[in-house]
C-alpha positions as a Python dict, from the first residue, in 0.01 Angstrom:
ca = {
    (1, 'X'): (0, 0, 0),
    (2, 'X'): (-60, 419, -125),
    (3, 'X'): (-237, 573, -340),
    (4, 'X'): (-4, 613, -623),
    (5, 'X'): (83, 260, -576),
    (6, 'X'): (-276, 145, -624),
    (7, 'X'): (-341, 380, -928),
    (8, 'X'): (-5, 159, -1085),
    (9, 'X'): (-130, -183, -988),
    (10, 'X'): (-488, -145, -1131),
    (11, 'X'): (-348, 41, -1417),
    (12, 'X'): (-62, -244, -1535),
    (13, 'X'): (140, 59, -1580),
    (14, 'X'): (456, -128, -1363),
    (15, 'X'): (560, -152, -998),
    (16, 'X'): (692, -330, -752),
    (17, 'X'): (534, -575, -570),
    (18, 'X'): (410, -511, -153),
    (19, 'X'): (489, -891, -10),
    (20, 'X'): (244, -811, 229),
    (21, 'X'): (-2, -870, -77),
    (22, 'X'): (-129, -1225, -50),
    (23, 'X'): (-8, -1462, -335),
    (24, 'X'): (-265, -1705, -500),
    (25, 'X'): (-49, -2017, -505),
    (26, 'X'): (-153, -2327, -756),
    (27, 'X'): (98, -2536, -605),
    (28, 'X'): (186, -2827, -362),
    (29, 'X'): (477, -2691, -223),
    (30, 'X'): (856, -2808, -292),
    (31, 'X'): (1048, -2959, -632),
    (32, 'X'): (1223, -3239, -467),
    (33, 'X'): (1077, -3558, -513),
    (34, 'X'): (1110, -3914, -246),
    (35, 'X'): (1345, -4118, -549),
    (36, 'X'): (1564, -3812, -439),
    (37, 'X'): (1548, -3655, -782),
    (38, 'X'): (1446, -3321, -832),
    (39, 'X'): (1222, -3294, -1146),
    (40, 'X'): (1225, -2965, -1286),
    (41, 'X'): (905, -2871, -1564),
    (42, 'X'): (1172, -2948, -1903),
    (43, 'X'): (1344, -3271, -1727),
    (44, 'X'): (941, -3428, -1679),
    (45, 'X'): (958, -3355, -2033),
    (46, 'X'): (1223, -3610, -2128),
    (47, 'X'): (995, -3907, -1963),
    (48, 'X'): (855, -4049, -2284),
    (49, 'X'): (510, -4047, -2151),
    (50, 'X'): (484, -3706, -2056),
    (51, 'X'): (626, -3586, -2369),
    (52, 'X'): (323, -3799, -2572),
    (53, 'X'): (33, -3680, -2355),
    (54, 'X'): (156, -3307, -2382),
    (55, 'X'): (204, -3318, -2751),
    (56, 'X'): (-157, -3494, -2838),
    (57, 'X'): (-332, -3293, -2614),
    (58, 'X'): (-180, -2989, -2730),
    (59, 'X'): (-235, -3063, -3165),
    (60, 'X'): (-560, -3196, -3009),
    (61, 'X'): (-694, -2884, -2940),
    (62, 'X'): (-536, -2665, -3172),
    (63, 'X'): (-622, -2919, -3431),
    (64, 'X'): (-1021, -2778, -3417),
    (65, 'X'): (-1138, -2515, -3583),
    (66, 'X'): (-1201, -2228, -3346),
    (67, 'X'): (-1456, -1989, -3481),
    (68, 'X'): (-1652, -1676, -3361),
    (69, 'X'): (-2029, -1609, -3374),
    (70, 'X'): (-2281, -1368, -3298),
    (71, 'X'): (-2605, -1418, -3153),
    (72, 'X'): (-2891, -1352, -3356),
    (73, 'X'): (-3254, -1441, -3295),
    (74, 'X'): (-3222, -1708, -3538),
    (75, 'X'): (-2962, -1845, -3373),
    (76, 'X'): (-2623, -1723, -3456),
    (77, 'X'): (-2416, -1619, -3741),
    (78, 'X'): (-2044, -1679, -3844),
    (79, 'X'): (-1835, -1331, -3800),
    (80, 'X'): (-1591, -1299, -4093),
    (81, 'X'): (-1476, -915, -4023),
    (82, 'X'): (-1404, -859, -3627),
    (83, 'X'): (-1092, -823, -3430),
    (84, 'X'): (-1129, -1166, -3298),
    (85, 'X'): (-1092, -1369, -3634),
    (86, 'X'): (-840, -1074, -3685),
    (87, 'X'): (-643, -1237, -3328),
    (88, 'X'): (-721, -1629, -3409),
    (89, 'X'): (-711, -1681, -3764),
    (90, 'X'): (-512, -1384, -3907),
    (91, 'X'): (-211, -1287, -3651),
    (92, 'X'): (-183, -1220, -3292),
    (93, 'X'): (125, -1080, -3298),
    (94, 'X'): (412, -992, -3482),
    (95, 'X'): (599, -1272, -3384),
    (96, 'X'): (379, -1580, -3441),
    (97, 'X'): (46, -1728, -3627),
    (98, 'X'): (-221, -1830, -3505),
    (99, 'X'): (-104, -2155, -3472),
    (100, 'X'): (193, -2101, -3306),
    (101, 'X'): (51, -1879, -3013),
    (102, 'X'): (-267, -2166, -2966),
    (103, 'X'): (-18, -2451, -2923),
    (104, 'X'): (153, -2210, -2661),
    (105, 'X'): (-97, -2143, -2477),
    (106, 'X'): (-268, -2488, -2455),
    (107, 'X'): (157, -2640, -2386),
    (108, 'X'): (126, -2382, -2104),
    (109, 'X'): (-213, -2480, -1949),
    (110, 'X'): (-139, -2886, -1999),
    (111, 'X'): (181, -2825, -1788),
    (112, 'X'): (114, -2597, -1570),
    (113, 'X'): (-249, -2579, -1549),
    (114, 'X'): (-238, -2190, -1608),
    (115, 'X'): (-141, -1983, -1921),
    (116, 'X'): (-77, -1626, -1944),
    (117, 'X'): (-52, -1368, -2234),
    (118, 'X'): (-5, -980, -2227),
    (119, 'X'): (-337, -804, -2404),
    (120, 'X'): (-229, -515, -2608),
    (121, 'X'): (-535, -309, -2670),
    (122, 'X'): (-614, -19, -2910),
    (123, 'X'): (-518, 321, -2744),
    (124, 'X'): (-895, 366, -2673),
    (125, 'X'): (-930, 51, -2500),
    (126, 'X'): (-1207, -10, -2696),
    (127, 'X'): (-1020, -366, -2869),
    (128, 'X'): (-747, -629, -2808),
    (129, 'X'): (-465, -580, -3109),
    (130, 'X'): (-253, -830, -2986),
    (131, 'X'): (-167, -1134, -2741),
    (132, 'X'): (194, -1227, -2639),
    (133, 'X'): (212, -1518, -2405),
    (134, 'X'): (393, -1486, -2054),
    (135, 'X'): (620, -1751, -1865),
    (136, 'X'): (409, -1906, -1592),
    (137, 'X'): (677, -2005, -1387),
    (138, 'X'): (748, -1575, -1333),
    (139, 'X'): (384, -1482, -1313),
    (140, 'X'): (197, -1477, -995),
    (141, 'X'): (-188, -1369, -978),
    (142, 'X'): (-204, -1130, -652),
    (143, 'X'): (-516, -1014, -482),
    (144, 'X'): (-461, -611, -404),
    (145, 'X'): (-704, -395, -234),
    (146, 'X'): (-973, -654, -353),
    (147, 'X'): (-837, -642, -705),
    (148, 'X'): (-695, -894, -880),
    (149, 'X'): (-379, -795, -1036),
    (150, 'X'): (-94, -1020, -1194),
    (151, 'X'): (270, -1032, -1090),
    (152, 'X'): (565, -1070, -1344),
    (153, 'X'): (903, -1129, -1257),
    (154, 'X'): (1108, -938, -1498),
    (155, 'X'): (1488, -938, -1513),
    (156, 'X'): (1409, -519, -1406),
    (157, 'X'): (1203, -628, -1135),
    (158, 'X'): (890, -713, -1061),
    (159, 'X'): (611, -626, -1358),
    (160, 'X'): (237, -541, -1222),
    (161, 'X'): (-69, -603, -1437),
    (162, 'X'): (-417, -537, -1420),
    (163, 'X'): (-672, -778, -1511),
    (164, 'X'): (-770, -639, -1804),
    (165, 'X'): (-364, -660, -1948),
    (166, 'X'): (-383, -1060, -1909),
    (167, 'X'): (-504, -1316, -2071),
    (168, 'X'): (-541, -1606, -1838),
    (169, 'X'): (-606, -1972, -1946),
    (170, 'X'): (-652, -2197, -1610),
    (171, 'X'): (-757, -2554, -1489),
    (172, 'X'): (-931, -2655, -1237),
    (173, 'X'): (-852, -2507, -863),
    (174, 'X'): (-959, -2456, -513),
    (175, 'X'): (-1003, -2089, -530),
    (176, 'X'): (-1136, -1985, -904),
    (177, 'X'): (-798, -1763, -926),
    (178, 'X'): (-513, -1948, -1033),
    (179, 'X'): (-514, -2343, -1141),
    (180, 'X'): (-361, -2602, -977),
    (181, 'X'): (-25, -2734, -1092),
    (182, 'X'): (-16, -3040, -1236),
    (183, 'X'): (315, -3109, -1236),
    (184, 'X'): (306, -2982, -924),
    (185, 'X'): (132, -3229, -782),
    (186, 'X'): (270, -3545, -981),
    (187, 'X'): (595, -3477, -897),
    (188, 'X'): (651, -3773, -738),
    (189, 'X'): (513, -3999, -1002),
    (190, 'X'): (767, -3822, -1215),
    (191, 'X'): (998, -3846, -1017),
    (192, 'X'): (975, -4269, -951),
    (193, 'X'): (945, -4298, -1389),
    (194, 'X'): (1291, -4046, -1391),
    (195, 'X'): (1481, -4285, -1149),
    (196, 'X'): (1373, -4574, -1332),
    (197, 'X'): (1489, -4397, -1650),
    (198, 'X'): (1786, -4338, -1483),
    (199, 'X'): (1860, -4731, -1319),
    (200, 'X'): (1803, -4856, -1635),
    (201, 'X'): (2040, -4639, -1825),
    (202, 'X'): (2305, -4710, -1643),
    (203, 'X'): (2222, -5090, -1663),
    (204, 'X'): (2305, -5108, -1984),
    (205, 'X'): (2600, -4819, -2001),
    (206, 'X'): (2703, -5143, -1714),
    (207, 'X'): (2614, -5423, -1902),
    (208, 'X'): (2339, -5519, -1702),
    (209, 'X'): (2523, -5449, -1380),
    (210, 'X'): (2471, -5204, -1083),
    (211, 'X'): (2808, -5153, -1004),
    (212, 'X'): (2719, -5151, -659),
    (213, 'X'): (2947, -5398, -422),
    (214, 'X'): (3231, -5452, -251),
    (215, 'X'): (3624, -5649, -198),
    (216, 'X'): (3643, -5854, 41),
    (217, 'X'): (3999, -6068, 159),
    (218, 'X'): (4001, -6425, 273),
    (219, 'X'): (4254, -6305, 575),
    (220, 'X'): (4285, -5962, 787),
    (221, 'X'): (4472, -5669, 623),
    (222, 'X'): (4722, -5502, 789),
    (223, 'X'): (4744, -5105, 850),
    (224, 'X'): (4922, -5056, 531),
    (225, 'X'): (4792, -5346, 319),
    (226, 'X'): (4433, -5147, 398),
    (227, 'X'): (4601, -4828, 244),
    (228, 'X'): (4757, -5031, -53),
    (229, 'X'): (4408, -5220, -106),
    (230, 'X'): (4215, -4897, -55),
    (231, 'X'): (4461, -4646, -324),
    (232, 'X'): (4437, -4986, -537),
    (233, 'X'): (4087, -5079, -618),
    (234, 'X'): (3867, -4781, -460),
    (235, 'X'): (3677, -4619, -737),
    (236, 'X'): (3828, -4905, -984),
    (237, 'X'): (3518, -5064, -1043),
    (238, 'X'): (3332, -4763, -1166),
    (239, 'X'): (3606, -4748, -1374),
    (240, 'X'): (3637, -5029, -1516),
    (241, 'X'): (3251, -5033, -1623),
    (242, 'X'): (3182, -4716, -1738),
    (243, 'X'): (3514, -4828, -1997),
    (244, 'X'): (3381, -5131, -2077),
    (245, 'X'): (3726, -5287, -1867),
    (246, 'X'): (3748, -5626, -1669),
    (247, 'X'): (3864, -5640, -1344),
    (248, 'X'): (4236, -5765, -1209),
    (249, 'X'): (4172, -5870, -802),
    (250, 'X'): (4452, -6018, -662),
    (251, 'X'): (4609, -6150, -363),
    (252, 'X'): (4275, -6371, -265),
    (253, 'X'): (4007, -6084, -303),
    (254, 'X'): (3677, -6117, -468),
    (255, 'X'): (3416, -5873, -564),
    (256, 'X'): (3105, -5881, -406),
    (257, 'X'): (2795, -5768, -646),
    (258, 'X'): (2508, -5585, -350),
    (259, 'X'): (2288, -5394, -651),
    (260, 'X'): (1957, -5544, -719),
    (261, 'X'): (1896, -5691, -1067),
    (262, 'X'): (1660, -5530, -1256),
    (263, 'X'): (1406, -5873, -1228),
    (264, 'X'): (1443, -5778, -889),
    (265, 'X'): (1317, -5458, -894),
    (266, 'X'): (1139, -5527, -1165),
    (267, 'X'): (1166, -5256, -1373),
    (268, 'X'): (987, -5376, -1706),
    (269, 'X'): (658, -5376, -1501),
    (270, 'X'): (731, -5055, -1304),
    (271, 'X'): (815, -4811, -1570),
    (272, 'X'): (456, -5007, -1731),
    (273, 'X'): (290, -4890, -1432),
    (274, 'X'): (439, -4572, -1491),
    (275, 'X'): (255, -4555, -1783),
    (276, 'X'): (-42, -4548, -1667),
    (277, 'X'): (-28, -4334, -1374),
    (278, 'X'): (184, -4040, -1590),
    (279, 'X'): (-163, -4114, -1861),
    (280, 'X'): (-457, -4041, -1570),
    (281, 'X'): (-247, -3752, -1456),
    (282, 'X'): (-325, -3535, -1731),
    (283, 'X'): (-644, -3773, -1843),
    (284, 'X'): (-501, -3967, -2130),
    (285, 'X'): (-617, -4309, -2252),
    (286, 'X'): (-335, -4535, -2270),
    (287, 'X'): (-393, -4679, -2544),
    (288, 'X'): (-304, -4360, -2691),
    (289, 'X'): (38, -4349, -2532),
    (290, 'X'): (90, -4714, -2568),
    (291, 'X'): (81, -4779, -2188),
    (292, 'X'): (-297, -5017, -2237),
    (293, 'X'): (-218, -5354, -2076),
    (294, 'X'): (-276, -5721, -2229),
    (295, 'X'): (-679, -5723, -2090),
    (296, 'X'): (-924, -5555, -2273),
    (297, 'X'): (-970, -5178, -2175),
    (298, 'X'): (-1323, -4921, -2105),
    (299, 'X'): (-1431, -4790, -2364),
    (300, 'X'): (-1361, -5133, -2573),
    (301, 'X'): (-1323, -4949, -2978),
    (302, 'X'): (-1084, -4711, -3094),
    (303, 'X'): (-1310, -4458, -3132),
    (304, 'X'): (-1513, -4494, -2810),
    (305, 'X'): (-1111, -4376, -2660),
    (306, 'X'): (-1135, -4120, -2931),
    (307, 'X'): (-1481, -4005, -2801),
    (308, 'X'): (-1407, -4034, -2428),
    (309, 'X'): (-1053, -3830, -2516),
    (310, 'X'): (-1281, -3548, -2644),
    (311, 'X'): (-1535, -3586, -2417),
    (312, 'X'): (-1332, -3629, -2100),
    (313, 'X'): (-1056, -3415, -2179),
    (314, 'X'): (-1005, -3219, -2451),
    (315, 'X'): (-1362, -3035, -2380),
    (316, 'X'): (-1256, -2868, -2067),
    (317, 'X'): (-938, -2694, -2234),
    (318, 'X'): (-1241, -2602, -2530),
    (319, 'X'): (-1467, -2457, -2279),
    (320, 'X'): (-1135, -2273, -2094),
    (321, 'X'): (-1057, -2122, -2388),
    (322, 'X'): (-1366, -2013, -2527),
    (323, 'X'): (-1466, -1861, -2139),
    (324, 'X'): (-1107, -1714, -2139),
    (325, 'X'): (-1165, -1567, -2469),
    (326, 'X'): (-1553, -1388, -2341),
    (327, 'X'): (-1350, -1301, -2037),
    (328, 'X'): (-1056, -1101, -2127),
    (329, 'X'): (-1074, -1024, -2490),
    (330, 'X'): (-1425, -881, -2531),
    (331, 'X'): (-1597, -601, -2311),
    (332, 'X'): (-1880, -496, -2215),
    (333, 'X'): (-2238, -578, -2398),
    (334, 'X'): (-1968, -764, -2668),
    (335, 'X'): (-1930, -1039, -2394),
    (336, 'X'): (-2326, -1103, -2400),
    (337, 'X'): (-2374, -1070, -2768),
    (338, 'X'): (-2015, -1270, -2935),
    (339, 'X'): (-1916, -1582, -2839),
    (340, 'X'): (-1653, -1788, -2919),
    (341, 'X'): (-1673, -2195, -3036),
    (342, 'X'): (-1478, -2492, -3205),
    (343, 'X'): (-1561, -2712, -3468),
    (344, 'X'): (-1548, -3146, -3346),
    (345, 'X'): (-1665, -3229, -3580),
    (346, 'X'): (-1396, -3339, -3737),
    (347, 'X'): (-1173, -3494, -3441),
    (348, 'X'): (-1327, -3811, -3497),
    (349, 'X'): (-1227, -4035, -3848),
    (350, 'X'): (-1506, -4194, -4013),
    (351, 'X'): (-1459, -4448, -4256),
    (352, 'X'): (-1640, -4346, -4590),
    (353, 'X'): (-1965, -4562, -4547),
    (354, 'X'): (-2032, -4452, -4254),
    (355, 'X'): (-1988, -4099, -4276),
    (356, 'X'): (-2192, -4100, -4570),
    (357, 'X'): (-2453, -4299, -4363),
    (358, 'X'): (-2499, -4043, -4105),
    (359, 'X'): (-2460, -3741, -4350),
    (360, 'X'): (-2714, -3909, -4537),
    (361, 'X'): (-2981, -3946, -4200),
    (362, 'X'): (-2861, -3559, -4146),
    (363, 'X'): (-3034, -3465, -4475),
    (364, 'X'): (-3344, -3719, -4499),
    (365, 'X'): (-3391, -3593, -4147),
    (366, 'X'): (-3379, -3253, -4149),
    (367, 'X'): (-3151, -3207, -3980),
    (368, 'X'): (-2855, -2986, -4200),
    (369, 'X'): (-2970, -2895, -4564),
    (370, 'X'): (-2742, -3030, -4868),
    (371, 'X'): (-2520, -2695, -4887),
    (372, 'X'): (-2432, -2771, -4526),
    (373, 'X'): (-2306, -3141, -4577),
    (374, 'X'): (-2156, -3006, -4910),
    (375, 'X'): (-1953, -2752, -4726),
    (376, 'X'): (-1819, -3003, -4437),
    (377, 'X'): (-1702, -3231, -4738),
    (378, 'X'): (-1528, -2864, -4829),
    (379, 'X'): (-1752, -2908, -5190),
    (380, 'X'): (-2016, -2536, -5359),
    (381, 'X'): (-2277, -2533, -5258),
    (382, 'X'): (-2517, -2584, -5545),
    (383, 'X'): (-2889, -2406, -5607),
    (384, 'X'): (-3181, -2520, -5440),
    (385, 'X'): (-2941, -2682, -5175),
    (386, 'X'): (-3067, -2469, -4897),
    (387, 'X'): (-3384, -2644, -4775),
    (388, 'X'): (-3453, -2809, -4503),
    (389, 'X'): (-3596, -3188, -4630),
    (390, 'X'): (-3763, -3520, -4539),
    (391, 'X'): (-3885, -3818, -4661),
    (392, 'X'): (-4228, -3837, -4714),
    (393, 'X'): (-4253, -4207, -4543),
    (394, 'X'): (-4189, -4015, -4251),
    (395, 'X'): (-4487, -3804, -4260),
    (396, 'X'): (-4831, -3815, -4025),
    (397, 'X'): (-5064, -4070, -4088),
    (398, 'X'): (-5283, -3763, -4057),
    (399, 'X'): (-5147, -3645, -4352),
    (400, 'X'): (-5078, -3917, -4607),
    (401, 'X'): (-5352, -3867, -4844),
    (402, 'X'): (-5269, -3470, -4894),
    (403, 'X'): (-4927, -3604, -4904),
    (404, 'X'): (-4992, -3852, -5239),
    (405, 'X'): (-5239, -3561, -5402),
    (406, 'X'): (-4971, -3341, -5412),
}
């Protein structure tokens, strides 16, 4: 790579890619499956279990408030006037609402385990002024000259972005550069599920029969008779099935069914099993997509299922969002000064008595002030509600006389 190409690469001004440089891949290779059906990303979304998993993860992540804070000696201070607040609370770009942007990026991360957005900086390069999602299927991270760059395929060729110009959310991977694409590794499971859907659809279309079979005759045919039979019956069973017609067979001919019936193929059990397989690939509790069996599963209660979903699935998405924002949208000393944090307290919806008991315990044990509780419940603050209080009966034994005197 010459100096001019290297300069274009580092500053992200665009250049044709050098095929000798190594791409960083996150795929398992190939799009075909053993079921004989090639499953594209769009086709997999037509599987109800995939759609449900992607929808639950995306909507759950984007429903959690994303706030920004400044580290202080006393803890942290919420930011209200900062460019991160403008990007994620007001407008990430001229085309999208903040929620639209977060949904698009989270869905990309969920399906492809990678999500990319172009960062537009101000003229001084000191703060981002817009972030626009890119298509992950067109992006390939490269290691070029010891630097990480991004090659993006467009209708005019390959555009090369510097690391500073890309917000990259990634799932877990082997090299730390690109996430392992979930859809690529799950294609066999997806292919089996798609095959089961297609087979079930054809069963219904054919009145519960596969339509596969052959015509037999009770005697040997001459050459002319074979040609006549072929012209008369070839493809006739498919036409009859598709149009709901009855077969008319003559001269001692007999139709023999060769397709396996749904009971033999255990289609219902297969489709149920695939729901669980897909749920495991996405880390979604089976009960959320209607894949729970008749036996109880761990954890037992629905609330525990949601806590498990938050802890083992959603938290990884939240952590990736927060770390990517710090790595890509903050520069210099701001990386140590500011940070993003999701508020997950509203994710678990409790009944009123349990909620009241929990909040009362926070106040009584000095964990939260009354005004903090009122803010959670969308109530206005009250005078004197900013003091932490504890119950007198929790006073240490040696201080009881003093408490009684007071």
